Coordinates of C-alpha atoms and ligand atoms in Angstrom, one line a residue:
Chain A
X1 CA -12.5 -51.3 12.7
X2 CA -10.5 -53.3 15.2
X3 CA -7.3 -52.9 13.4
X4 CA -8.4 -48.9 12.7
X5 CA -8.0 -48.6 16.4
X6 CA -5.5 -50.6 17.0
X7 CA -3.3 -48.0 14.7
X8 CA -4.9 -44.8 16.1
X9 CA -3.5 -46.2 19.8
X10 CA -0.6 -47.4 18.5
X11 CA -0.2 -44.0 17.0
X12 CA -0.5 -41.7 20.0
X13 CA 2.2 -43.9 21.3
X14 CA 4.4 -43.0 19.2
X15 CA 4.0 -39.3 18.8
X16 CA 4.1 -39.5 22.8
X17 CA 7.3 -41.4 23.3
X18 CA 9.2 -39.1 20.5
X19 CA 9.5 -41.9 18.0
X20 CA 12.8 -41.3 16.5
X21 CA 12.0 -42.3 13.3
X22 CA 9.0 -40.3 13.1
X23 CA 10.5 -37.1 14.3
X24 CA 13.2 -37.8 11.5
X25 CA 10.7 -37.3 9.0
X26 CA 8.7 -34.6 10.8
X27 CA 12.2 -32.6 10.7
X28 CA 12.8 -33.0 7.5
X29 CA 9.8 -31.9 5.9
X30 CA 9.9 -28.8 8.0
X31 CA 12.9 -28.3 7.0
X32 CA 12.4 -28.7 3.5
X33 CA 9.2 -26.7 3.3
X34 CA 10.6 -24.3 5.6
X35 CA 13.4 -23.3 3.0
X36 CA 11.8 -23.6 0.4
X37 CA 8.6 -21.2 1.6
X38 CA 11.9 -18.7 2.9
X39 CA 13.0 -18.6 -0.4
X40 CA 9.5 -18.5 -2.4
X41 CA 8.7 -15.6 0.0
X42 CA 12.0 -13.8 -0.8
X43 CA 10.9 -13.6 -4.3
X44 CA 7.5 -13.8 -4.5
X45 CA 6.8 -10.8 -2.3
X46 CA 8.3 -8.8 -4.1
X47 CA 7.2 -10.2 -7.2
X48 CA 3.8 -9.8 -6.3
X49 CA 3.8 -5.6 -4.9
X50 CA 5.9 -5.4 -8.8
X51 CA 3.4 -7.2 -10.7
X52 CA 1.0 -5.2 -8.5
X53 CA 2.3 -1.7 -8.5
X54 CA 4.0 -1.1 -11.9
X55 CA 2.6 -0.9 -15.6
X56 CA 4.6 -2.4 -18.4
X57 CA 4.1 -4.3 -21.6
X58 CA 3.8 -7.9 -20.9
X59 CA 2.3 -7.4 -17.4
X60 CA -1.0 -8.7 -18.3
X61 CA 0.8 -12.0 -19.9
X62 CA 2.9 -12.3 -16.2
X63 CA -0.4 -12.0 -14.6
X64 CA -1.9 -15.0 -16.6
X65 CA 1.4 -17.4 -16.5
X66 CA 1.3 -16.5 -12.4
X67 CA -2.4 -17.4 -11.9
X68 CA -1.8 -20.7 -14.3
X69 CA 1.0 -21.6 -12.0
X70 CA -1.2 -21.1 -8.7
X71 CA -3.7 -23.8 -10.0
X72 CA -0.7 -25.7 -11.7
X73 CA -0.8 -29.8 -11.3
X74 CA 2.6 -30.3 -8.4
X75 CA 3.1 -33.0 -10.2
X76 CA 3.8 -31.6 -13.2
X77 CA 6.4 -29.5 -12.2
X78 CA 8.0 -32.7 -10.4
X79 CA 8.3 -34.1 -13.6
X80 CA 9.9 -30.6 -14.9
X81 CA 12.7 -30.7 -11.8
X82 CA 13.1 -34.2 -12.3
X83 CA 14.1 -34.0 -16.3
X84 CA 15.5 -30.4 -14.8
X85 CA 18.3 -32.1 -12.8
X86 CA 18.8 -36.0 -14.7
X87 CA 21.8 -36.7 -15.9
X88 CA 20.9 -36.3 -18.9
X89 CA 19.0 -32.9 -18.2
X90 CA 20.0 -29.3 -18.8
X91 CA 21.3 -28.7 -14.8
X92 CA 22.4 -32.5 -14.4
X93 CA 24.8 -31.9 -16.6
X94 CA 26.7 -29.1 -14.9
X95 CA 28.8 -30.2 -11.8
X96 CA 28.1 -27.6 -9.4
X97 CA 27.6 -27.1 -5.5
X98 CA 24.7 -24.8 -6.0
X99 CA 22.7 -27.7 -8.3
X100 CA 21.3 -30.0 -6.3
X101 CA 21.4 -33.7 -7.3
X102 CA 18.1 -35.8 -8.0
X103 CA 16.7 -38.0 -4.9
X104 CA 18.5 -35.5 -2.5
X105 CA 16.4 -32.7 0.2
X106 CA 18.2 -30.1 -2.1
X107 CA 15.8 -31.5 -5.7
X108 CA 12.5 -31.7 -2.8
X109 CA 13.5 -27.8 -1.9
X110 CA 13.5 -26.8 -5.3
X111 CA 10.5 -28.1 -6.2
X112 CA 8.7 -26.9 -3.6
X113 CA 9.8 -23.7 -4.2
X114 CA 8.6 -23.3 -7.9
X115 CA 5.2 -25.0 -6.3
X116 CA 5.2 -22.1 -3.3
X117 CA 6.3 -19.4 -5.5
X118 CA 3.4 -18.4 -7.7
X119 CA 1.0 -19.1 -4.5
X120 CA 2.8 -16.4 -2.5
X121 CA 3.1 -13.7 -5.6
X122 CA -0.2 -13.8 -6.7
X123 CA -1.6 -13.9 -3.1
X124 CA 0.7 -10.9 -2.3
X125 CA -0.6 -9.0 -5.9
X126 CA -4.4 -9.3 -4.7
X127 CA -3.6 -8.1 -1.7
X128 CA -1.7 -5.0 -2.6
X129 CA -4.0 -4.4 -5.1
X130 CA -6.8 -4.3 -2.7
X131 CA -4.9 -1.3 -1.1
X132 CA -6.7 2.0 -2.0
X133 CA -4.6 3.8 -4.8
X134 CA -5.8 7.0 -2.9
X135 CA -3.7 5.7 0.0
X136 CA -0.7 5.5 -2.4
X137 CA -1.2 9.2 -3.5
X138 CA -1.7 10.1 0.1
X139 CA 1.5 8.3 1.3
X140 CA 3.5 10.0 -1.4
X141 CA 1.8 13.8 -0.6
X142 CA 3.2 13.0 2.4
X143 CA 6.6 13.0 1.2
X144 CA 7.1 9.4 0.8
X145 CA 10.0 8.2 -1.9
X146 CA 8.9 5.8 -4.6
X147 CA 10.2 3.0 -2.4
X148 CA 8.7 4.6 0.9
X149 CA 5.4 4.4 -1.0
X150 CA 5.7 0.3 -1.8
X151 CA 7.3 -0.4 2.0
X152 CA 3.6 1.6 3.0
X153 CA 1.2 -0.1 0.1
X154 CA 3.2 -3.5 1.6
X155 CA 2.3 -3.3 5.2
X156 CA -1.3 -1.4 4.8
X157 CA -1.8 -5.0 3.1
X158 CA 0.2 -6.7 5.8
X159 CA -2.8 -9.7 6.3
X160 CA -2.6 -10.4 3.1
X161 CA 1.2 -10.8 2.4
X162 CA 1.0 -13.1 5.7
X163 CA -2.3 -15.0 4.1
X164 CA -0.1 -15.4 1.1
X165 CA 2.8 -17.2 3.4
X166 CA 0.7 -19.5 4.7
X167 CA -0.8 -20.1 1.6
X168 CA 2.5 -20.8 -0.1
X169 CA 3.1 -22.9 3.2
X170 CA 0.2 -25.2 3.1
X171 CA 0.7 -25.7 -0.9
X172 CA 3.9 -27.3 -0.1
X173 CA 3.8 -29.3 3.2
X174 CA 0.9 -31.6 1.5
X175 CA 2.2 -32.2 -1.6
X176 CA 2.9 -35.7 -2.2
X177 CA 3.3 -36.3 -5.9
X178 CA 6.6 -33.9 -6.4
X179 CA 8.9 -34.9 -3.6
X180 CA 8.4 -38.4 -4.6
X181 CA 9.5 -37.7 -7.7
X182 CA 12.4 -36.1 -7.0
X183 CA 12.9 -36.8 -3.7
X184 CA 12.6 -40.5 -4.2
X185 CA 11.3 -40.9 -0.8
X186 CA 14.5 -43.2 0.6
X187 CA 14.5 -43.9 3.9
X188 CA 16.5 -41.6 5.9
X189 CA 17.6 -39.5 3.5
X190 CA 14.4 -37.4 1.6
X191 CA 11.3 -39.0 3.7
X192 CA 8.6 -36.0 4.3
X193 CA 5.5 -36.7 6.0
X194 CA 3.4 -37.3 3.1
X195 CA 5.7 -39.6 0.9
X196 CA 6.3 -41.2 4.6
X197 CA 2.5 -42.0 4.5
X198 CA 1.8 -43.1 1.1
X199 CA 5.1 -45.7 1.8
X200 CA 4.0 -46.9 5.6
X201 CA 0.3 -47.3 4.3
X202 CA 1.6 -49.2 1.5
X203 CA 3.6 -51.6 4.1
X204 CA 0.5 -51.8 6.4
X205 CA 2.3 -50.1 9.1
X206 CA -0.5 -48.3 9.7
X207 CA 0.8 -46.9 13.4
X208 CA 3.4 -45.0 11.6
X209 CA 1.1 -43.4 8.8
X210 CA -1.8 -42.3 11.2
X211 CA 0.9 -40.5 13.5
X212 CA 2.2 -39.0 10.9
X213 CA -1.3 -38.1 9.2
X214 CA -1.8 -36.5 12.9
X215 CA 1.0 -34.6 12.6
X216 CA 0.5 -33.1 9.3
X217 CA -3.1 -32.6 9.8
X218 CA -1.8 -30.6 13.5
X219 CA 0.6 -28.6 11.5
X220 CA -1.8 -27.6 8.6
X221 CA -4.6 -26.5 11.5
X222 CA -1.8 -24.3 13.4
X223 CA -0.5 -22.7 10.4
X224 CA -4.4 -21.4 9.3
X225 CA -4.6 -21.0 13.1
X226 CA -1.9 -18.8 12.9
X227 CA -3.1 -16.7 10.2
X228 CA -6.6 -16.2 11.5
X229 CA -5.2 -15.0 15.2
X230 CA -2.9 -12.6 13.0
X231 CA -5.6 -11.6 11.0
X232 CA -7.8 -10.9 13.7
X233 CA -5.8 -9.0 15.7
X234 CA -5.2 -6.6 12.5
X235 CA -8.7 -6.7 11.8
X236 CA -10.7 -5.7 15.3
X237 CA -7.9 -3.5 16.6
Chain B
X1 CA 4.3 41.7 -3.4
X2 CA 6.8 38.7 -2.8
X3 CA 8.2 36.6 -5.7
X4 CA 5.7 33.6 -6.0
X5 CA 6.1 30.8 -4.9
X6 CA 4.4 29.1 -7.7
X7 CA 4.6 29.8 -10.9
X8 CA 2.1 27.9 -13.3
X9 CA 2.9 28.4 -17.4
X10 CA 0.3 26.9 -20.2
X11 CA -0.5 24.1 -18.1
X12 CA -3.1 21.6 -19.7
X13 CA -3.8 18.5 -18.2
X14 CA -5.6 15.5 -20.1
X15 CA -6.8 12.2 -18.9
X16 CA -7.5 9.7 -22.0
X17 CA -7.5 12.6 -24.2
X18 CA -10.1 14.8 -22.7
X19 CA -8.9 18.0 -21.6
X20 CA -10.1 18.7 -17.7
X21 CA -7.5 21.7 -17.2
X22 CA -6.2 24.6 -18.9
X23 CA -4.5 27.1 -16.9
X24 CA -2.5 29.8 -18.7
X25 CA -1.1 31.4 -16.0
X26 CA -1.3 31.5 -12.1
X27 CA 1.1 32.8 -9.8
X28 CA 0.7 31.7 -5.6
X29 CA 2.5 34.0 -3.0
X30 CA 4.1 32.9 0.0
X31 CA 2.2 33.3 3.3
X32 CA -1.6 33.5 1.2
X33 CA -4.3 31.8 1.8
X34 CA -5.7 30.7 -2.2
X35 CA -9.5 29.6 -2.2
X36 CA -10.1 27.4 -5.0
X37 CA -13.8 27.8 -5.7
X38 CA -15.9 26.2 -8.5
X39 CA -18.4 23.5 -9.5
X40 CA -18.1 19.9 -9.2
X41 CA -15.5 18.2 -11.9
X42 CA -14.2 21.9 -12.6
X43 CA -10.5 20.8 -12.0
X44 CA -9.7 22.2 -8.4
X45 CA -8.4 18.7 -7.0
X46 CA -6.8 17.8 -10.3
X47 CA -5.2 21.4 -9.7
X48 CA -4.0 20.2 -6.3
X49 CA -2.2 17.1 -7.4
X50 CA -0.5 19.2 -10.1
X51 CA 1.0 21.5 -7.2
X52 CA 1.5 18.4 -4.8
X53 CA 3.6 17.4 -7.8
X54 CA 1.6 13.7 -7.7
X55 CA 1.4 13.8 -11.3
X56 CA 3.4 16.0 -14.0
X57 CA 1.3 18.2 -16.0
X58 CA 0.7 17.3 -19.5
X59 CA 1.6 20.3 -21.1
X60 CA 3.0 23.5 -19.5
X61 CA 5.5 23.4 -16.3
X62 CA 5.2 24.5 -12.7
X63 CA 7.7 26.5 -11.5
X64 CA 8.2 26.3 -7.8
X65 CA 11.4 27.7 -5.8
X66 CA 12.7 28.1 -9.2
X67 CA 12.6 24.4 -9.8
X68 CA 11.1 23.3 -13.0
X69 CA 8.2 20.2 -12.8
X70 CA 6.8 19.1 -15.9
X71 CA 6.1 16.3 -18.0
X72 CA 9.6 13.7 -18.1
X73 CA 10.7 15.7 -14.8
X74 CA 10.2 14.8 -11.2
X75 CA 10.7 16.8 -8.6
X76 CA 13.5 16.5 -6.1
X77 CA 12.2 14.9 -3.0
X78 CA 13.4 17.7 -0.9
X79 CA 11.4 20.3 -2.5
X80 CA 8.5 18.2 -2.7
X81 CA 8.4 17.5 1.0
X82 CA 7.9 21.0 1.5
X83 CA 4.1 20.8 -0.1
X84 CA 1.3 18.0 1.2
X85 CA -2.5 17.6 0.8
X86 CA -5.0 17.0 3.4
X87 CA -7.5 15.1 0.8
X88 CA -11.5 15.4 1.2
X89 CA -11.1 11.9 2.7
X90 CA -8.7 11.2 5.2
X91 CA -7.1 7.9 3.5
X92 CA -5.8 7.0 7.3
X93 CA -3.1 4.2 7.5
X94 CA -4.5 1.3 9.5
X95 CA -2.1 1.9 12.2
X96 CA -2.8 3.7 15.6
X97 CA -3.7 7.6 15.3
X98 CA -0.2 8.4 16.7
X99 CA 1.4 5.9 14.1
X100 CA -1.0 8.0 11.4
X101 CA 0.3 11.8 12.4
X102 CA 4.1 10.4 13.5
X103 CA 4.0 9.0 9.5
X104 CA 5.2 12.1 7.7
X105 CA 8.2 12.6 10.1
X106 CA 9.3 8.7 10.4
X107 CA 10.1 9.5 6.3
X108 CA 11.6 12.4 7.0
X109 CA 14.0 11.1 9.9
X110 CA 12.7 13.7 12.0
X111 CA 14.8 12.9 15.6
X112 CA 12.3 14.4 17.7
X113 CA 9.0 13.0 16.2
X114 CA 7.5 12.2 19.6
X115 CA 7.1 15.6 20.9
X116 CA 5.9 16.6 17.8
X117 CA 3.4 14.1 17.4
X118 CA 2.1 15.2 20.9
X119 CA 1.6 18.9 20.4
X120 CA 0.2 18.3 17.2
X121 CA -2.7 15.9 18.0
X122 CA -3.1 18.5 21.4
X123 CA -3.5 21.1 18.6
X124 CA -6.1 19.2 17.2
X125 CA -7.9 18.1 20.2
X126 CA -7.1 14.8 19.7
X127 CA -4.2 13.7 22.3
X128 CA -6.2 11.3 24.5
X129 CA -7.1 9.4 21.2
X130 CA -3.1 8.8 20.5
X131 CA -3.0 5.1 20.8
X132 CA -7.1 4.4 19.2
X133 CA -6.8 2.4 15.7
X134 CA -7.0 5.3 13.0
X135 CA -10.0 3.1 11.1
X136 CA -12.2 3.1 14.5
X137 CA -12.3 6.9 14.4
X138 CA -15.4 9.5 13.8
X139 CA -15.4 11.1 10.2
X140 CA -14.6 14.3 11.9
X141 CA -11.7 13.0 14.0
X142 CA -10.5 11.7 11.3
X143 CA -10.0 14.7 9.3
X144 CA -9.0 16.4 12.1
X145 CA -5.9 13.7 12.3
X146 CA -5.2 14.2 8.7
X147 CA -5.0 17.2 9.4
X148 CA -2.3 17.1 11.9
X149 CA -0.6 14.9 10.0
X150 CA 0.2 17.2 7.6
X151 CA 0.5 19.8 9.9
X152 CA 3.3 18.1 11.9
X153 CA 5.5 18.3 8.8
X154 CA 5.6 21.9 9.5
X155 CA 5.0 22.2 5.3
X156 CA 5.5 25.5 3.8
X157 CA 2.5 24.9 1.3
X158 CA -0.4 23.2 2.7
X159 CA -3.0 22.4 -0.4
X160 CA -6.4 21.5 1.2
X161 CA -9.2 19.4 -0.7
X162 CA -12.4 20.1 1.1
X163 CA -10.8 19.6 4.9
X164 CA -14.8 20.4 6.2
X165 CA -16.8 18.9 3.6
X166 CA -19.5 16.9 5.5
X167 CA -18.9 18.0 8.6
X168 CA -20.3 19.2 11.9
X169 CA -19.8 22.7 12.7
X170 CA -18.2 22.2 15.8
X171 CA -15.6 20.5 13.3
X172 CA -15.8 22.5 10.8
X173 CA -15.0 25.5 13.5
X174 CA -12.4 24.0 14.6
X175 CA -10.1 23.0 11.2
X176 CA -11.3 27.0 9.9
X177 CA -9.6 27.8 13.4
X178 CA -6.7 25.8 13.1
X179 CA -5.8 27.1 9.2
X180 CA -5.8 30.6 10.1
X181 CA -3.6 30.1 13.2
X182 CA -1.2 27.8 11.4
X183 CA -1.1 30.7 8.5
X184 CA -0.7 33.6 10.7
X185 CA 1.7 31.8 12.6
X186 CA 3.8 29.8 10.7
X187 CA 3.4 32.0 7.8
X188 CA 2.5 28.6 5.8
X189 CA 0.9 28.9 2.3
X190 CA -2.3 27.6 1.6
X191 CA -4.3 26.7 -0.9
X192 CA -7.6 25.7 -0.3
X193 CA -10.7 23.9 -2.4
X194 CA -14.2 24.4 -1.2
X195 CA -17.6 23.9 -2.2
X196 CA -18.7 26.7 0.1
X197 CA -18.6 30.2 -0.9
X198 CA -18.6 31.7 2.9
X199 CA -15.5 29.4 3.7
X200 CA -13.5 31.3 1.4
X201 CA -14.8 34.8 2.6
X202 CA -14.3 33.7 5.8
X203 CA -10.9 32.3 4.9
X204 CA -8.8 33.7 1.9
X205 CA -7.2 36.0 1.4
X206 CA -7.8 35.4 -2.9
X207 CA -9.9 33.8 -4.1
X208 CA -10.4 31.9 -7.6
X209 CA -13.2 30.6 -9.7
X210 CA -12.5 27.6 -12.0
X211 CA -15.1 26.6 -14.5
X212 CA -14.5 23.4 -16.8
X213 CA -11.2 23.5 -15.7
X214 CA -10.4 27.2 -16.3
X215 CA -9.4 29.6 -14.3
X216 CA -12.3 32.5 -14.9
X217 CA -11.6 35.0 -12.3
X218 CA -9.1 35.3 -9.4
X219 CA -9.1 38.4 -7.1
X220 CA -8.8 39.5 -3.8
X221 CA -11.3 38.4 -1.2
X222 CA -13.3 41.5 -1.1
X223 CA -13.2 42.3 -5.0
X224 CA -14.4 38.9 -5.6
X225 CA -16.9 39.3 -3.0
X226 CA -18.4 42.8 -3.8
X227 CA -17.2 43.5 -7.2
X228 CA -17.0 40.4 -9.6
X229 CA -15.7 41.3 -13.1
X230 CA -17.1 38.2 -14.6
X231 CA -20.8 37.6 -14.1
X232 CA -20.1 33.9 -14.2
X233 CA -18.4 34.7 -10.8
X234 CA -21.4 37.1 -9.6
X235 CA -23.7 33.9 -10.3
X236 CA -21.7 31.3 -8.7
X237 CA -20.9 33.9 -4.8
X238 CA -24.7 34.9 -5.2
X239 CA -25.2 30.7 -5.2
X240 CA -27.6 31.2 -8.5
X241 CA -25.3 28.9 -10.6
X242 CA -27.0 25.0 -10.9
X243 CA -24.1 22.4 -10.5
Ligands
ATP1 N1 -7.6 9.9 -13.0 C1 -8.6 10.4 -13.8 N2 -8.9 9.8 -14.9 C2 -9.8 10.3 -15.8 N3 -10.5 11.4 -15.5 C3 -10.2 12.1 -14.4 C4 -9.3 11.6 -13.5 N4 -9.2 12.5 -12.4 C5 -10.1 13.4 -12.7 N5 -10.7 13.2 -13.9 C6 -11.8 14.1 -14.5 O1 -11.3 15.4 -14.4 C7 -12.4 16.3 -14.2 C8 -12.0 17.2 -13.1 O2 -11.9 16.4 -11.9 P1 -11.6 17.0 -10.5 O3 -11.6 15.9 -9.5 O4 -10.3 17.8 -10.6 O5 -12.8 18.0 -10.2 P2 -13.1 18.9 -8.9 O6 -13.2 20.3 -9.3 O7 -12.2 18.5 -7.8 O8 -14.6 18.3 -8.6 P3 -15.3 18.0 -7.1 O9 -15.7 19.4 -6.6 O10 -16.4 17.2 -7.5 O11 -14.2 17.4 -6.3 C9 -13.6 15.5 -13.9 O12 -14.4 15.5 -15.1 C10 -13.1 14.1 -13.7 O13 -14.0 13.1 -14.1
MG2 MG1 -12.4 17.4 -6.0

């Protein structure tokens, strides 16, 4: 109990007096997560209106493989970028800039990318299917093109593309078992808040873990805080 | 009379293999007022969509302007912006009401889309409601912002499903009011669905009877009115047909 607040004091201290260690890792893992949601966004919204708004063969399969990778294990597609990007792996072998290297932020962004991706497209599908086809035929009597019609069905469901971004957010900034794989959590180089805790804890330097616990817990609470504010103000307007 | 402006050819429209339309032949003048008449699930918004060019017709084509529309053929967007629909419901965007009626010219690039916004939601009564979110709004107002959303984009055909249905007579007053001007004035076509036989008197300047997605009669106002060739069309004016 002692020692529980002994860390929680120590904690506070070191959030308050900028730690730079901690705010090392705290970058990094916004950084990290930050790309990676920009670039799961990128294609997933898109992906999502498509999968929502068009009828082809195969769609139904897409829609399946999509929902299987919104509930898929993290850690299973670590292990999939990890033998990804091994030496001996199909992208380890090729030497290129646009490859990123195993136990490097690059192998962390990609991962959390494929984790973030299906989150935000099949968060963005529901939502443009809750759109009211009349709406779409209403848009287009209007003289809307094609793509006029998807930039309307896209921001009548505005809330719920931006539930999807925050969705895709929180899926990746507390996901441990991934970026430790393929991050390698070193010290300095691919430390994110939670590896950070599951290596400070192990080390009994409690002070560090429970500020960064704070922090991750702070930034999960603004992002939903974020979204509900957003939502509101969409909602009673 | 004028060359139409539509001309319909052996059109037949399906949905999962049942047929729901079948019309042979219809022609629609420029500057008419059309009353599409007729029981429930006869075919008269199906009918509108076809002219809206929303969906190609399964069989047949629609000739409008001398442009082709049928099935494997979509219309230019140019000649297509020249129809809308003001739908039973009002299907508003969930923006503000100026947003809603400013919508139509915002696609169109119109330059000077804030004036126009103005005198159109004056012409509905609605200017001091501008800035109000669209969804907060009275079923009436509603329809009556629909209405000048359409209106705004100064269309040459103006296909109306029901604009009154379940509404107040002040309401209903006022949209009548504002069809005639806007067709007297702007010399826009209309067509116009209703359930209500004394709309279309009051209205049209044809009228049509569609039954099971046929067109049985069409005629003048007054020939319909007074001397109905089809009794079908005697029964339905004289309101003694059950639907
Ligand atoms: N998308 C669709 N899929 C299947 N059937 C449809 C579709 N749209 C319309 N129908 C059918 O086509 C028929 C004609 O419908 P339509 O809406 O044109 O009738 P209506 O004359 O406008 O009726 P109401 O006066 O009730 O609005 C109906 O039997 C309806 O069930
Ligand atoms: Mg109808």
């Amino acid at each position: 109990m002692n020692e529980m607040s002994q860390g929680f004091i120590q904690a506070i201290k070191l959030i308050v007096s900028s730690d730079p260690e901690l705010w090392q890792i705290v970058l990094l893992s916004l950084q990290v997560s930050g790309i990676a949601l920009f670039v799961s966004s990128t294609i997933g919204i898109p992906a999502g209106a498509f999968l929502a708004l068009s009828r082809f063969t195969g769609r139904r399969l897409l829609i399946v493989f999509l929902y299987t990778g919104m509930g898929f294990p993290p850690v299973v597609i670590g292990l999939f970028v990890y033998l990804l990007l091994s030496r001996s792996g199909p992208l380890g072998q090729i030497e290129s800039q646009l490859i990123p290297r195993l136990f490097t932020p690059g192998a962390m962004i990609l991962a959390q990318t494929i984790i973030a991706f299906p989150m935000v497209a099949g968060f963005t599908m529901a939502a443009v299917l809750g759109v009211d086809p009349k709406i779409r035929l209403q848009v287009r009597a209007l003289g809307a093109t094609r793509w006029q019609t998807t930039v309307a069905t896209l921001s009548e469901a505005r809330v719920g593309v931006l539930v999807a971004i925050v969705a895709g957010f929180g899926s990746i900034i507390s996901e441990v078992g991934a970026v430790m794989m393929v991050g390698g959590n070193i010290e300095n180089k691919t430390r994110v808040l939670t590896t950070a805790i599951v290596l400070e804890t192990r080390k009994g330097a409690f002070e560090l873990a429970i500020a960064l616990g704070i922090i991750l817990l702070w930034l999960t609470f603004m992002a939903n805080f974020v979204m509900l504010r957003l939502q509101g103000r969409t909602v009673d307007e | 009379m004028n060359n139409p402006i539509y001309q319909l050819h052996n059109i037949r429209q399906l949905y999962r293999k049942r047929e729901v339309l079948q019309v042979d032949q219809l022609e629609i003048y420029p500057g008419e007022i059309l009353a599409l008449v007729g029981p429930s699930g006869a075919g008269k918004s199906t009918l509108l969509r076809l002219l809206n060019f929303l969906e190609p017709p399964s069989e047949g084509r629609i000739i409008f302007h001398g442009t082709t529309f049928r099935q494997g053929k979509e219309m230019p967007t140019s000649l297509r912006r020249r129809v809308t629909t003001v739908f039973q419901q009002p299907y508003l965007l969930n923006r503000t009401v100026a947003a809603n009626v400013q919508y139509g010219l915002r696609l169109r690039k119109n330059p000077n889309s804030h004036a126009l916004v103005e005198a159109a939601l004056a012409q509905v009564g609605l200017d001091h409601l501008a800035q109000q979110r669209a969804r907060t709004l009275s079923g009436g107002e509603g329809q009556r912002v629909a209405l000048a959303r359409a209106l705004v984009t100064q269309p040459e055909v103006l296909l109306l499903d029901e604009p009154t249905a379940n509404l107040d007579p002040y309401n209903v007053g006022m949209i009548e009011k504002i069809i005639a001007e806007t067709n007297r004035e702007q010399k826009t076509t209309v067509v116009l669905v209703t359930h209500n036989v004394f709309q279309a008197k009051r209205l049209a300047h044809r009228v049509a009877l569609m039954l099971d997605g046929s067109i049985i009669e069409i005629n003048d106002v007054d020939t319909i009115f007074e001397s109905p060739s089809d009794p079908r069309t005697a029964a339905f004016i004289g309101g003694k047909m059950v639907y």
